[in-house]
Coordinates of C-alpha atoms in Angstrom, one line a residue:
X1 CA 0.0 0.0 0.0
X2 CA 2.8 2.3 0.8
X3 CA 4.6 1.5 -2.4
X4 CA 1.4 2.2 -4.4
X5 CA 1.0 5.5 -2.7
X6 CA 4.5 6.5 -3.5
X7 CA 4.1 5.5 -7.1
X8 CA 1.0 7.7 -7.4
X9 CA 2.8 10.6 -5.8
X10 CA 5.7 10.1 -8.3
X11 CA 3.4 10.2 -11.3
X12 CA 1.7 13.3 -10.0
X13 CA 5.0 15.0 -9.5
X14 CA 6.1 14.1 -13.1
X15 CA 2.8 15.4 -14.5
X16 CA 3.1 18.6 -12.6
X17 CA 6.7 19.0 -13.9
X18 CA 5.6 18.3 -17.4
X19 CA 2.7 20.7 -17.2
X20 CA 5.0 23.3 -15.7
X21 CA 7.4 22.8 -18.5
X22 CA 4.7 23.1 -21.1
X23 CA 3.4 26.3 -19.5
X24 CA 6.8 27.7 -19.4
X25 CA 7.4 26.8 -23.0
X26 CA 4.0 28.3 -23.9
X27 CA 4.8 31.4 -22.0
X28 CA 8.2 31.6 -23.6
X29 CA 6.7 31.2 -27.1
X30 CA 4.1 33.9 -26.3
X31 CA 6.9 36.1 -25.2
X32 CA 8.8 35.4 -28.4
X33 CA 5.7 36.1 -30.5
X34 CA 5.1 39.4 -28.8
X35 CA 8.8 40.3 -29.1
X36 CA 9.0 39.5 -32.8
X37 CA 5.7 41.2 -33.6
X38 CA 7.0 44.3 -31.8
X39 CA 10.4 44.2 -33.5
X40 CA 8.9 43.5 -36.9
X41 CA 6.4 46.4 -36.6
X42 CA 9.2 48.9 -35.5
X43 CA 11.4 47.8 -38.5
X44 CA 8.4 48.0 -40.9
X45 CA 7.5 51.5 -39.7
X46 CA 11.1 52.6 -40.1
X47 CA 11.1 51.1 -43.6
X48 CA 14.0 48.8 -42.6
X49 CA 12.7 46.1 -44.9
X50 CA 15.5 43.6 -44.5
X51 CA 15.2 43.7 -40.7
X52 CA 11.4 43.5 -40.9
X53 CA 11.7 40.4 -43.2
X54 CA 13.9 38.7 -40.7
X55 CA 11.6 39.4 -37.8
X56 CA 8.4 38.4 -39.7
X57 CA 10.1 35.2 -40.9
X58 CA 11.1 34.3 -37.3
X59 CA 7.6 35.3 -36.1
X60 CA 6.0 32.8 -38.5
X61 CA 8.2 30.1 -37.1
X62 CA 6.6 30.7 -33.7
X63 CA 3.1 31.4 -35.1
X64 CA 2.7 29.7 -38.5
X65 CA -1.0 30.7 -38.8
X66 CA -0.4 34.4 -38.2
X67 CA -2.2 36.0 -41.1
X68 CA -1.0 39.5 -40.6
X69 CA 2.6 38.3 -40.3
X70 CA 2.4 36.5 -43.6
X71 CA 0.8 39.5 -45.3
X72 CA 3.4 42.0 -43.9
X73 CA 6.2 39.6 -44.9
X74 CA 4.9 39.6 -48.4
X75 CA 4.4 43.4 -48.3
X76 CA 8.1 43.9 -47.2
X77 CA 9.3 41.7 -50.1
X78 CA 7.0 43.7 -52.5
X79 CA 8.4 47.0 -51.3
X80 CA 11.9 45.7 -52.0
X81 CA 10.7 44.7 -55.5
X82 CA 11.5 41.1 -54.7
X83 CA 8.4 39.7 -56.4
X84 CA 9.3 36.0 -56.0
X85 CA 9.6 36.4 -52.2
X86 CA 6.4 38.5 -52.1
X87 CA 4.5 35.9 -54.1
X88 CA 5.6 33.1 -51.8
X89 CA 4.7 35.0 -48.6
X90 CA 1.4 36.3 -49.9
X91 CA 0.4 32.8 -51.2
X92 CA 0.9 31.6 -47.6
X93 CA -1.4 34.4 -46.4
X94 CA -4.2 33.5 -48.8
X95 CA -3.7 29.8 -47.8
X96 CA -4.6 30.9 -44.3
X97 CA -7.5 33.0 -45.5
X98 CA -8.3 32.9 -49.2
X99 CA -10.4 36.1 -49.1
X100 CA -8.0 38.2 -47.1
X101 CA -8.4 41.6 -48.8
X102 CA -5.0 43.1 -48.4
X103 CA -3.2 39.9 -49.3
X104 CA -5.1 39.5 -52.5
X105 CA -4.7 43.2 -53.5
X106 CA -1.0 42.9 -53.0
X107 CA -0.9 39.7 -54.9
X108 CA -2.7 41.4 -57.7
X109 CA 0.0 44.1 -57.8
X110 CA 2.7 41.4 -57.7
X111 CA 1.2 39.4 -60.6
X112 CA 0.7 42.5 -62.7
X113 CA 4.3 43.5 -62.1
X114 CA 5.5 40.2 -63.4
X115 CA 3.0 40.0 -66.3
X116 CA 1.0 37.1 -64.8
X117 CA -2.4 38.4 -66.0
X118 CA -4.5 35.3 -65.3
X119 CA -3.2 35.1 -61.7
X120 CA -3.7 38.9 -61.2
X121 CA -7.3 38.5 -62.4
X122 CA -7.9 35.6 -59.9
X123 CA -6.6 37.7 -57.1
X124 CA -9.1 40.5 -58.0
X125 CA -11.9 37.9 -58.3
X126 CA -11.2 37.0 -54.7
X127 CA -11.2 40.7 -53.7
X128 CA -14.7 41.0 -55.2
X129 CA -15.9 38.0 -53.4
X130 CA -15.0 39.9 -50.2
X131 CA -16.2 43.3 -51.4
X132 CA -18.7 42.8 -54.3
X133 CA -19.7 46.5 -54.3
X134 CA -16.1 47.8 -54.8
X135 CA -16.5 49.5 -58.1
X136 CA -12.9 50.5 -58.5
X137 CA -11.7 46.9 -58.1
X138 CA -14.3 45.6 -60.5
X139 CA -13.3 48.2 -63.1
X140 CA -9.7 47.1 -62.8
X141 CA -10.7 43.5 -63.3
X142 CA -12.9 44.3 -66.3
X143 CA -10.1 46.3 -67.9
X144 CA -7.7 43.4 -67.2
X145 CA -9.9 40.9 -69.0
X146 CA -10.5 43.4 -71.9
X147 CA -6.8 43.8 -72.4
X148 CA -6.2 40.1 -72.2
X149 CA -8.8 39.6 -75.0
X150 CA -11.3 37.8 -72.7
X151 CA -14.2 40.0 -73.9
X152 CA -17.1 37.9 -72.5
X153 CA -15.6 38.1 -69.0
X154 CA -14.9 41.8 -69.4
X155 CA -18.5 42.4 -70.5
X156 CA -19.9 40.7 -67.4
X157 CA -18.0 43.1 -65.1
X158 CA -18.6 46.2 -67.2
X159 CA -22.3 45.4 -67.2
X160 CA -22.3 45.0 -63.4
X161 CA -20.7 48.4 -63.1
X162 CA -23.4 49.9 -65.2
X163 CA -26.1 48.1 -63.2
X164 CA -24.6 49.6 -60.0
X165 CA -25.2 53.0 -61.6
X166 CA -21.8 54.2 -60.9
X167 CA -22.3 57.5 -62.7
X168 CA -18.6 58.2 -63.1
X169 CA -17.4 57.0 -66.5
X170 CA -20.7 55.7 -67.7
X171 CA -20.1 57.1 -71.2
X172 CA -16.8 55.2 -71.4
X173 CA -18.4 52.0 -70.1
X174 CA -21.2 52.2 -72.7
X175 CA -18.6 52.7 -75.5
X176 CA -16.5 49.7 -74.3
X177 CA -19.6 47.5 -74.0
X178 CA -20.7 48.4 -77.5
X179 CA -17.2 47.7 -78.9
X180 CA -16.8 44.4 -77.1
X181 CA -20.2 43.1 -78.2
X182 CA -19.4 44.2 -81.7
X183 CA -16.1 42.2 -81.5
X184 CA -18.0 39.1 -80.4
X185 CA -20.5 39.5 -83.2
X186 CA -23.4 40.5 -80.9
X187 CA -24.7 43.1 -83.2
X188 CA -28.0 43.6 -81.4
X189 CA -26.4 44.2 -78.1
X190 CA -23.8 46.5 -79.7
X191 CA -26.6 48.5 -81.2
X192 CA -28.4 48.7 -77.9
X193 CA -25.4 50.1 -76.1
X194 CA -24.6 52.6 -78.8
X195 CA -28.2 53.7 -78.7
X196 CA -27.9 54.3 -75.0
X197 CA -24.8 56.4 -75.6
X198 CA -26.7 58.6 -78.0
X199 CA -29.7 58.8 -75.7
X200 CA -27.3 59.9 -72.9
X201 CA -26.7 63.0 -75.0
X202 CA -23.8 65.3 -74.7
X203 CA -23.6 66.0 -78.4
X204 CA -20.4 66.8 -80.1
X205 CA -18.1 64.4 -82.0
X206 CA -18.8 61.5 -79.7
X207 CA -22.5 61.5 -80.4
X208 CA -21.9 61.9 -84.1
X209 CA -19.4 59.0 -84.1
X210 CA -21.8 56.8 -82.2
X211 CA -24.7 57.5 -84.6
X212 CA -22.4 56.8 -87.6
X213 CA -21.5 53.4 -86.0
X214 CA -25.2 52.7 -85.4
X215 CA -25.9 53.3 -89.1
X216 CA -23.2 50.7 -90.1
X217 CA -24.6 48.2 -87.6
X218 CA -28.1 48.7 -88.8
X219 CA -27.1 48.1 -92.4
X220 CA -25.2 44.9 -91.3
X221 CA -28.4 43.6 -89.8
X222 CA -30.4 44.8 -92.9
X223 CA -32.3 47.3 -90.7
X224 CA -32.6 49.8 -93.5
X225 CA -35.4 51.8 -92.0
X226 CA -33.4 52.1 -88.8
X227 CA -30.4 53.3 -90.9
X228 CA -32.6 56.0 -92.6
X229 CA -33.8 57.2 -89.2
X230 CA -30.2 57.4 -87.8
X231 CA -29.0 59.2 -90.9
X232 CA -31.8 61.8 -90.6
X233 CA -30.9 62.2 -86.9
X234 CA -27.3 62.7 -88.0
X235 CA -28.3 65.4 -90.5
X236 CA -29.9 67.3 -87.6
X237 CA -27.1 66.8 -85.1
X238 CA -24.3 67.5 -87.6
X239 CA -26.0 70.1 -89.8
X240 CA -22.6 71.1 -91.4
X241 CA -22.4 67.5 -92.9
X242 CA -26.1 67.2 -93.6
X243 CA -25.5 67.0 -97.4
X244 CA -23.4 63.8 -97.0
X245 CA -26.0 62.1 -94.8
X246 CA -28.8 62.9 -97.2
X247 CA -26.6 61.7 -100.1
X248 CA -26.1 58.4 -98.2
X249 CA -29.9 58.1 -97.8
X250 CA -30.3 58.6 -101.6
X251 CA -27.6 56.0 -102.4
X252 CA -29.1 53.4 -100.1
X253 CA -32.6 54.1 -101.4
X254 CA -31.5 53.9 -105.0
X255 CA -29.8 50.5 -104.4
X256 CA -33.0 49.2 -102.9
X257 CA -35.4 50.8 -105.3
X258 CA -37.0 52.8 -102.5
X259 CA -38.3 55.7 -104.4
X260 CA -39.9 57.5 -101.5
X261 CA -36.7 57.6 -99.5
X262 CA -34.7 58.5 -102.6
X263 CA -36.9 61.5 -103.1
X264 CA -36.5 62.5 -99.4
X265 CA -32.8 62.2 -99.7
X266 CA -32.7 64.3 -102.8
X267 CA -34.7 67.0 -101.1
X268 CA -32.4 67.0 -98.2
X269 CA -29.3 67.3 -100.5
X270 CA -30.8 70.3 -102.3
X271 CA -31.8 72.0 -99.0
X272 CA -28.3 71.4 -97.6
X273 CA -26.7 72.6 -100.8
X274 CA -28.9 74.6 -103.2
X275 CA -26.0 74.7 -105.7
X276 CA -26.3 70.9 -106.3
X277 CA -28.1 71.4 -109.6
X278 CA -27.7 67.8 -110.6
X279 CA -30.0 66.9 -107.7
X280 CA -32.3 69.7 -108.6
X281 CA -32.6 68.3 -112.1
X282 CA -33.4 64.8 -110.7
X283 CA -36.2 66.4 -108.5
X284 CA -37.6 68.2 -111.5
X285 CA -37.7 64.9 -113.4
X286 CA -39.3 63.2 -110.4
X287 CA -42.1 65.7 -110.3
X288 CA -42.6 65.6 -114.1
X289 CA -42.9 61.8 -114.0
X290 CA -45.7 62.2 -111.6
X291 CA -47.4 65.0 -113.5
X292 CA -46.6 67.5 -110.7
X293 CA -46.0 70.4 -113.0
X294 CA -46.3 73.1 -110.3
X295 CA -43.7 71.4 -108.1
X296 CA -41.4 70.8 -111.1
X297 CA -41.7 74.5 -112.1
X298 CA -40.8 75.6 -108.5
X299 CA -37.7 73.4 -108.5
X300 CA -36.7 74.7 -112.0
X301 CA -37.0 78.3 -110.9
X302 CA -34.8 77.5 -107.8
X303 CA -32.1 75.8 -109.9
X304 CA -32.0 78.4 -112.7
X305 CA -31.8 81.1 -110.0
X306 CA -28.5 79.5 -109.0
X307 CA -27.3 79.0 -112.6
X308 CA -29.3 80.6 -115.4
X309 CA -27.4 78.8 -118.2
X310 CA -27.4 75.3 -116.7
X311 CA -27.9 73.2 -119.8
X312 CA -29.6 70.3 -118.1
X313 CA -32.2 72.5 -116.4
X314 CA -32.8 74.5 -119.6
X315 CA -33.5 71.3 -121.5
X316 CA -36.0 70.3 -118.8
X317 CA -37.6 73.8 -119.0
X318 CA -37.9 73.4 -122.8
X319 CA -39.6 70.0 -122.3
X320 CA -42.1 71.5 -119.9
X321 CA -42.9 74.3 -122.3
X322 CA -43.4 71.8 -125.1
X323 CA -45.9 69.9 -123.0
X324 CA -47.6 73.2 -122.4
X325 CA -47.8 73.9 -126.1
X326 CA -45.4 76.8 -125.9
X327 CA -43.1 75.8 -128.8
X328 CA -41.4 79.2 -129.2
X329 CA -40.6 79.4 -125.5
X330 CA -39.3 75.8 -125.7
X331 CA -37.0 76.6 -128.6
X332 CA -35.7 79.7 -126.8
X333 CA -34.8 77.5 -123.8
X334 CA -33.1 74.9 -126.1
X335 CA -31.2 77.7 -127.8
X336 CA -30.0 78.9 -124.5
X337 CA -29.0 75.4 -123.5
X338 CA -26.7 75.2 -126.5
X339 CA -24.3 77.6 -124.9
X340 CA -23.3 74.8 -122.7
X341 CA -21.0 72.5 -124.7
X342 CA -22.0 69.4 -122.7
X343 CA -25.7 69.8 -123.7
X344 CA -25.2 71.5 -127.1
X345 CA -25.8 68.4 -129.2
X346 CA -29.0 67.3 -127.3
X347 CA -30.4 70.9 -127.4
X348 CA -29.9 71.2 -131.1
X349 CA -31.6 67.8 -131.7
X350 CA -34.6 69.0 -129.7
X351 CA -34.8 72.2 -131.7
X352 CA -34.7 70.3 -135.0
X353 CA -37.5 68.0 -133.7
X354 CA -39.6 71.1 -133.3
X355 CA -38.4 73.0 -136.3
X356 CA -36.7 70.8 -139.0
X357 CA -33.8 72.3 -140.9
X358 CA -34.6 74.0 -144.2
X359 CA -31.3 75.1 -145.8
X360 CA -28.6 72.7 -147.0
X361 CA -26.3 74.1 -144.4
X362 CA -28.8 73.3 -141.7
X363 CA -29.3 69.8 -143.1
X364 CA -25.5 69.2 -143.1
X365 CA -25.4 70.4 -139.5
X366 CA -28.3 68.0 -138.6
X367 CA -26.5 65.1 -140.2
X368 CA -23.3 66.1 -138.3
X369 CA -25.2 66.3 -135.0
X370 CA -27.0 63.0 -135.7
X371 CA -30.4 64.5 -135.8
X372 CA -31.9 62.1 -138.4
X373 CA -33.9 63.0 -141.5
X374 CA -35.5 66.4 -142.1
X375 CA -39.2 66.8 -142.7
X376 CA -38.3 67.5 -146.4
X377 CA -36.3 64.3 -146.7
X378 CA -39.1 62.3 -145.2
X379 CA -41.4 63.6 -147.9

């Protein structure tokens, strides 16, 4: 019994000593952790990076799961531009907490510095898991994907920025979304974003450029009516270039046999540039083909007011006078048209059709001009 008691007491003493040693070791370790944390912090604040690295490395030997120590160790390496050391230390930090904000942000900077774009993007993805409303980080990630050529991923983040209604830079975001969708062949989405850009207003070259891009997209999708509407809007927004937009309408309408829009385009061209007498002549012909004599006369008066000796218009005037039974007036118009070398031959032929040549000299001229047989020859 005495031996048993002594044995129990011996075991108790051993356990007490072991516990005391453990407590002493724990206390010593805690003291070491506190000491190295303090020394590391002082060195870091003094920007003594080598010293800080030494202390943080030692601290992690005592406290391997110390997240802050792992982060600051990586940060010290980063400030020394030792990206390999920074990457190793920060990878340890995110292994402890994958969503640790500062560690992922610093990793993003490290990966960007060494050109590891995919890894940089992954770090920012983790940042956004932690702070989904952080618009500045989401913008950086979207830009990263765009530059990498990962358009679909970039679009996802740009659209989230727009949805968050971060008013700063919305115009730029709309522009990039339109361009990215266009690159991917998403014409409908590209059109929608460019339309939003135009609706946002602001005017100037930007709005004009967007409307011009919209026209091209509309024509790609065979939305001809939409293209007409956009070109008419451009003519209003950019009045100095209105002639070219109306001319484009006329060209498109001619290619598609759309007579009503061709007419509208011609009117716009003449209103934008009254000296475009070729278009004036086309309008006169348009009206004459529809028996709209009054409108044709008005257009003729407008054109001849700009150029009284325009051969094309004078010929049209003569034709109108013939239809009205005014043969003398018609011949006078044709004679005047002859002063223009381009129209001289046609004008002379029209005169001979009304008043055939009588003298041999006139007959010879007629043959020379290709006017056919005279009334006398026909008899």
